[in-house]
XYZ file of N, CA and C in Angstrom:
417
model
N 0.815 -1.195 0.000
C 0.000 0.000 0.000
C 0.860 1.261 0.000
N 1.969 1.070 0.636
C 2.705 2.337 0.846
C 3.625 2.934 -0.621
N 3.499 2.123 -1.749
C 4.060 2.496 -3.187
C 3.062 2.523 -3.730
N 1.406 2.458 -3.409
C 0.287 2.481 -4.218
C -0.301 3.817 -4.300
N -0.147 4.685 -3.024
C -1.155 5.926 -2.974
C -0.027 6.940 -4.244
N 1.476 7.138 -4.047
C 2.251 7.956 -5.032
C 1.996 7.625 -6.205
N 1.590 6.191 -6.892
C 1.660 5.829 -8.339
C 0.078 6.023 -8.319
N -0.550 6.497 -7.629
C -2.329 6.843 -7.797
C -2.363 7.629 -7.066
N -2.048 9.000 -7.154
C -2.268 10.019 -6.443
C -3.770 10.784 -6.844
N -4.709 10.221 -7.424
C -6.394 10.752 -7.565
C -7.045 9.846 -6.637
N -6.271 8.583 -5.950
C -6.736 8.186 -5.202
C -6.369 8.641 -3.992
N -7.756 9.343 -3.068
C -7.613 10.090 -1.330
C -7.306 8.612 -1.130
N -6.474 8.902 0.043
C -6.166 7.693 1.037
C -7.630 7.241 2.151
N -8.175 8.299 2.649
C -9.505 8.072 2.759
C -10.733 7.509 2.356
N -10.438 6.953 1.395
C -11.431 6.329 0.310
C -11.144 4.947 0.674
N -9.566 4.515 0.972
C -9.221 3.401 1.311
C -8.491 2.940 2.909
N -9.604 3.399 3.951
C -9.219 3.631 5.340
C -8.844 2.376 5.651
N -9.018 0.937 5.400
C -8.742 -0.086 5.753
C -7.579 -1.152 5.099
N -6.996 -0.011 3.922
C -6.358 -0.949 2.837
C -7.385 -1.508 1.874
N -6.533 -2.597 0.858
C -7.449 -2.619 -0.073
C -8.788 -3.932 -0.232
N -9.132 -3.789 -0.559
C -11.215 -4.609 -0.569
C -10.789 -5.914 -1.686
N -11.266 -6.793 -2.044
C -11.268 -7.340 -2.925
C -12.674 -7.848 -3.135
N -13.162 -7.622 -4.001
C -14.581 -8.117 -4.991
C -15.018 -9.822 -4.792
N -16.007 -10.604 -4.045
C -15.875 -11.556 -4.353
C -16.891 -12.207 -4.955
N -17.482 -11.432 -6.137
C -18.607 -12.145 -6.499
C -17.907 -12.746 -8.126
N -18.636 -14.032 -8.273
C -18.253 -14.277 -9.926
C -17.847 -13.377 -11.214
N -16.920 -13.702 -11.627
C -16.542 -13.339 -13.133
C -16.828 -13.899 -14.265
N -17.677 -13.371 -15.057
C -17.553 -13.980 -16.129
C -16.736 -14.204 -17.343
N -16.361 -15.458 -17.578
C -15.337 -15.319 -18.470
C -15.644 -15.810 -19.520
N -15.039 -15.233 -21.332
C -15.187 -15.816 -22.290
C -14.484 -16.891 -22.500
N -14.971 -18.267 -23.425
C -14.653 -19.521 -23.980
C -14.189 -19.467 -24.973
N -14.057 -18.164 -25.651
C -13.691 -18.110 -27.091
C -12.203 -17.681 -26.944
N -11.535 -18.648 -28.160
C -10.505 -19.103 -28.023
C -9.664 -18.584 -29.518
N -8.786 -17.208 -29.304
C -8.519 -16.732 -30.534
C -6.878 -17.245 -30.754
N -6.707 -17.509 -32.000
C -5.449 -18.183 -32.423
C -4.362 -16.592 -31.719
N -2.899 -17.475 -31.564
C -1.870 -16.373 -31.550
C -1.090 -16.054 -32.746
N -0.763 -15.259 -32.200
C 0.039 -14.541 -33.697
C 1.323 -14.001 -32.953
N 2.555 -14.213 -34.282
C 3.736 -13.603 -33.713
C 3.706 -12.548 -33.111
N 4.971 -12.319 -32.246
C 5.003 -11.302 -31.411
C 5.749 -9.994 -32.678
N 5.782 -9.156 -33.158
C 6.671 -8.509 -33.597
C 7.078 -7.198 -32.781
N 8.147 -6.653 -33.542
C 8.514 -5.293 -32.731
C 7.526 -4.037 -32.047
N 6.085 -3.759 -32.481
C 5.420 -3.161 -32.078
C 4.718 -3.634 -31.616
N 4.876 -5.160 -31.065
C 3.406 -6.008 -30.531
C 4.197 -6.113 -29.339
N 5.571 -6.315 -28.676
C 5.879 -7.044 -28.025
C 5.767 -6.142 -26.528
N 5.967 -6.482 -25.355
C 5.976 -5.509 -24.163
C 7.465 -4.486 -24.370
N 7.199 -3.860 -23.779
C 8.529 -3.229 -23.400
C 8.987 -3.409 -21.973
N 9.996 -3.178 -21.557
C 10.383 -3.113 -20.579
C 10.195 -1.810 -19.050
N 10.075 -1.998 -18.120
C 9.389 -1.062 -17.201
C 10.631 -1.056 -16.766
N 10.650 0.401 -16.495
C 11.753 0.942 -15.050
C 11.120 1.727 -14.391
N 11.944 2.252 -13.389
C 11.178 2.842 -11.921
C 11.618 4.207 -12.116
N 9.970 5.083 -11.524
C 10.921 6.539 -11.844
C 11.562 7.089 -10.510
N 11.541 5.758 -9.670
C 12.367 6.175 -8.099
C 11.355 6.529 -7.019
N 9.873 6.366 -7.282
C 8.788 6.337 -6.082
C 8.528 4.859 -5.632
N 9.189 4.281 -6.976
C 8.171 2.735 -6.696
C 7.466 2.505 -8.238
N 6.881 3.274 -9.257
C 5.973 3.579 -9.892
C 6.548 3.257 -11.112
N 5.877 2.637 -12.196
C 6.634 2.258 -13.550
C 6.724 3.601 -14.075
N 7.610 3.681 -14.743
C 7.920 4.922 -15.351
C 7.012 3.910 -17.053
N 7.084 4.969 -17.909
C 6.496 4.667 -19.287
C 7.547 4.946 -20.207
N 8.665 3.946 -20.431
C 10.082 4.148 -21.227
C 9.526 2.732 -21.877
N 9.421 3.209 -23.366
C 9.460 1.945 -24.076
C 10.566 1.784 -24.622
N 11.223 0.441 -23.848
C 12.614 0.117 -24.546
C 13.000 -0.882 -25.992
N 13.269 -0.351 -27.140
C 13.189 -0.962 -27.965
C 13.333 -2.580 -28.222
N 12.889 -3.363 -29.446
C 13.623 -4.878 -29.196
C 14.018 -4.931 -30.455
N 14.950 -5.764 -31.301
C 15.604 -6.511 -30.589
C 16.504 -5.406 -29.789
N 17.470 -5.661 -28.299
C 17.713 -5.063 -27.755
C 19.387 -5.807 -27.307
N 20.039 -5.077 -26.318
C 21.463 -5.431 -25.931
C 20.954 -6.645 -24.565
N 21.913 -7.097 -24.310
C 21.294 -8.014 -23.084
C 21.622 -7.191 -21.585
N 21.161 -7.087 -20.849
C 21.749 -6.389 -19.686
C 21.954 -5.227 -19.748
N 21.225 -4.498 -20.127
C 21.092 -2.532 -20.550
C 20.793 -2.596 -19.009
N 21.432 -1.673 -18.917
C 20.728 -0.423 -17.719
C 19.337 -0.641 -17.593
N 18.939 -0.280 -16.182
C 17.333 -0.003 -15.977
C 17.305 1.660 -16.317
N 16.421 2.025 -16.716
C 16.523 3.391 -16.458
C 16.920 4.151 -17.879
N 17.118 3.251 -19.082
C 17.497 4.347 -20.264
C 16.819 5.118 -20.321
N 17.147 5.695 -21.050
C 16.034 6.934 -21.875
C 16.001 7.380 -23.426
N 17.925 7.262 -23.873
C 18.001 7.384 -25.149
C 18.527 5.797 -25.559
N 18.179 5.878 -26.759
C 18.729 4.547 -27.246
C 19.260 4.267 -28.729
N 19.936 3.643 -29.406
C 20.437 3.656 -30.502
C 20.983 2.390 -31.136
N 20.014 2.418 -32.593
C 20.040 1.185 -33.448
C 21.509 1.353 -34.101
N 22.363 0.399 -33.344
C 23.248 -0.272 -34.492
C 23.440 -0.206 -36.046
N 23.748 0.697 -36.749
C 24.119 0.352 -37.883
C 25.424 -0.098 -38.781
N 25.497 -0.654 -39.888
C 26.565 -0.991 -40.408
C 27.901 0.365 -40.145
N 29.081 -0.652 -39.853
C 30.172 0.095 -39.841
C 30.255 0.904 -38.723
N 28.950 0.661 -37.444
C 29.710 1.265 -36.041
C 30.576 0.819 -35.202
N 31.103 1.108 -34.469
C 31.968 0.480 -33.248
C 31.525 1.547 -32.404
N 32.125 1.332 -31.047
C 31.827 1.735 -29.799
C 31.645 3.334 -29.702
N 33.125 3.320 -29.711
C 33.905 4.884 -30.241
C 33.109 5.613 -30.464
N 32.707 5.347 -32.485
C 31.271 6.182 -32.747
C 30.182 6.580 -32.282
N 29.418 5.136 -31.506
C 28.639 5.572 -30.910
C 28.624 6.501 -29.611
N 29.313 6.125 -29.113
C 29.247 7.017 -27.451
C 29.951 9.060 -28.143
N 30.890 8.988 -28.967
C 31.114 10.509 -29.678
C 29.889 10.967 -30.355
N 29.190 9.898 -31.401
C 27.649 10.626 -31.501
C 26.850 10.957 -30.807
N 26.676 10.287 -29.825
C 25.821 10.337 -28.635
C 26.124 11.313 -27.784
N 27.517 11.881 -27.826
C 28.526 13.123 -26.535
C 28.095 12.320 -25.566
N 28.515 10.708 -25.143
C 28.775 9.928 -24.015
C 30.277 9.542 -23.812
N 30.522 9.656 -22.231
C 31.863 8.547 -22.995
C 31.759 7.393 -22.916
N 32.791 6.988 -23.493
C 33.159 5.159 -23.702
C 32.950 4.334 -22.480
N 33.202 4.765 -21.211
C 33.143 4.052 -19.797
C 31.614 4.086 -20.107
N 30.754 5.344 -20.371
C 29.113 5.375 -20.119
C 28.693 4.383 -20.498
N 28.819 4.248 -21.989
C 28.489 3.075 -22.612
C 28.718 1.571 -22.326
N 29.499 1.323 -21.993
C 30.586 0.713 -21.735
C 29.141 0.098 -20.545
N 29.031 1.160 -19.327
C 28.082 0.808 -18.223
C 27.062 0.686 -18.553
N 26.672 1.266 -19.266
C 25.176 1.227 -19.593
C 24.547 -0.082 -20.334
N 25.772 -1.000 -21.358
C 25.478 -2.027 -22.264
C 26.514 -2.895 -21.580
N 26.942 -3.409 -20.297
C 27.655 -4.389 -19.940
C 28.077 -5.795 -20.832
N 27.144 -6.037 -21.865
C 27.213 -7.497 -22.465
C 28.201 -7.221 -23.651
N 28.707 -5.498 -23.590
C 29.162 -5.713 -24.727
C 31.055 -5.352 -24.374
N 31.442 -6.075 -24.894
C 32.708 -6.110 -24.467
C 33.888 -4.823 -24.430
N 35.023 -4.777 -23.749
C 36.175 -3.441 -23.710
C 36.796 -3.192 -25.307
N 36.572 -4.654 -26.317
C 37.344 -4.286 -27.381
C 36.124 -4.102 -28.546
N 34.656 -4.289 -28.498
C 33.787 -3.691 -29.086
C 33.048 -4.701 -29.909
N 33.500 -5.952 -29.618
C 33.234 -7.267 -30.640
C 32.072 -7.962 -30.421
N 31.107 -7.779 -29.073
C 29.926 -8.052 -28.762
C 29.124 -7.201 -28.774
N 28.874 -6.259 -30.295
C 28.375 -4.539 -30.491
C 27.321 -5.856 -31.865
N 25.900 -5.686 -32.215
C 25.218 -6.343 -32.924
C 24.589 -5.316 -33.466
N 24.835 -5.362 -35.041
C 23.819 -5.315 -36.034
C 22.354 -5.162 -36.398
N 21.871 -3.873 -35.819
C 20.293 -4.364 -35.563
C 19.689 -4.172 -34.203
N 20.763 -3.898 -33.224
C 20.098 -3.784 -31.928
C 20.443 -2.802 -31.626
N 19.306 -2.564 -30.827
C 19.571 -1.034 -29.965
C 20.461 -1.361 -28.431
N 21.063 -0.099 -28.559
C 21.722 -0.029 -27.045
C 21.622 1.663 -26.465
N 21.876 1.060 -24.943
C 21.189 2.284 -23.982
C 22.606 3.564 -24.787
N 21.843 4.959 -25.138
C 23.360 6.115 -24.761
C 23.139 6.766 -24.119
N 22.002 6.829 -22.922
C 21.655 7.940 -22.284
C 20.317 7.674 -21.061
N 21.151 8.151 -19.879
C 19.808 7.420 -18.982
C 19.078 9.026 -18.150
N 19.517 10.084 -18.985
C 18.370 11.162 -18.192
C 18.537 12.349 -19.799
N 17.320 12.967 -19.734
C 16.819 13.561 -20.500
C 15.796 13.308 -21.244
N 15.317 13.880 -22.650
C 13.736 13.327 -22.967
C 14.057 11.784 -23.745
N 12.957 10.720 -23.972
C 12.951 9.839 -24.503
C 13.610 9.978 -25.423
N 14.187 9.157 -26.500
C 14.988 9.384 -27.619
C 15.507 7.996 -28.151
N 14.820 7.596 -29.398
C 15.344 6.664 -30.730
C 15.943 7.113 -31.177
N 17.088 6.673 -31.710
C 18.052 6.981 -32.480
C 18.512 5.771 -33.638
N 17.467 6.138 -34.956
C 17.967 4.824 -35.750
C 19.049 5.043 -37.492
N 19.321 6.810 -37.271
C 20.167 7.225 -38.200
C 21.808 7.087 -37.789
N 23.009 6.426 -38.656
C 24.054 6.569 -38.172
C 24.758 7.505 -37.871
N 25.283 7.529 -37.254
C 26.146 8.685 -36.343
C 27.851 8.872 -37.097
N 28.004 9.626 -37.527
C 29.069 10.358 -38.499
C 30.432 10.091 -38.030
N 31.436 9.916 -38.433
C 32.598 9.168 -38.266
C 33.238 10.581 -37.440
N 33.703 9.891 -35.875
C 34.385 10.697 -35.286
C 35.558 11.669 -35.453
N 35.897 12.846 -35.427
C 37.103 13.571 -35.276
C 38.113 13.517 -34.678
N 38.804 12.988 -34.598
C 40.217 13.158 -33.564
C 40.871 14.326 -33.975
């Protein structure tokens, strides 16, 4: 109860002086039985993180995805041909350690970086896809 009233704050706590009630009369349920269908990229769940009350935040994290991202992204960025690490975290104005933390599965020399998947570059500011490549760094 005590992470329920902040993630429902239209609910007075007064309304619920005893904690919460549960309903016990029958449900009716339907018998009808609809075939499944693949999951694809806009069908599938996303992933929930916390915005630090307790409360799901609403960050839809892309799929296919890195394994072991950060909780908590916010920006994110599709893999394209001919990136490595480098690029990404200088497109992004992250550094290499960020990344580095943020996508743990992917290794110090850049060889577990995939084709097609998104990875976290950014865990505060507004939501953000990123599926255009990012321009070959300056030294």
């Amino acid at each position: 109860m005590l992470t329920f009233y902040p993630c429902a704050p239209e609910v007075e706590r007064s309304d619920c002086p005893d904690g919460p009630h549960f309903i016990t009369e029958p449900i009716l349920m339907s018998t009808t039985i609809r075939p499944m269908t693949e999951a694809t990229a806009s069908t599938r769940p996303s992933a929930v993180v916390s915005d630090g009350v307790g409360c799901p935040a609403a960050i839809a994290t892309p799929f296919p995805r890195e394994d072991c991202m950060v909780g908590g992204c916010k920006r994110f960025y599709l893999v394209q041909e001919g990136d490595y690490c480098t690029k990404i975290s200088e497109g992004a104005g992250i550094s290499l350690g960020d990344f580095y933390e943020w996508n743990p599965s992917v290794s110090r020399d850049c060889s577990d970086l995939y084709l097609g998947y998104w990875y976290c570059i950014g865990t505060t500011g507004p939501a953000t896809r990123i599926s255009t490549p990012f321009p070959e760094p300056t030294w």
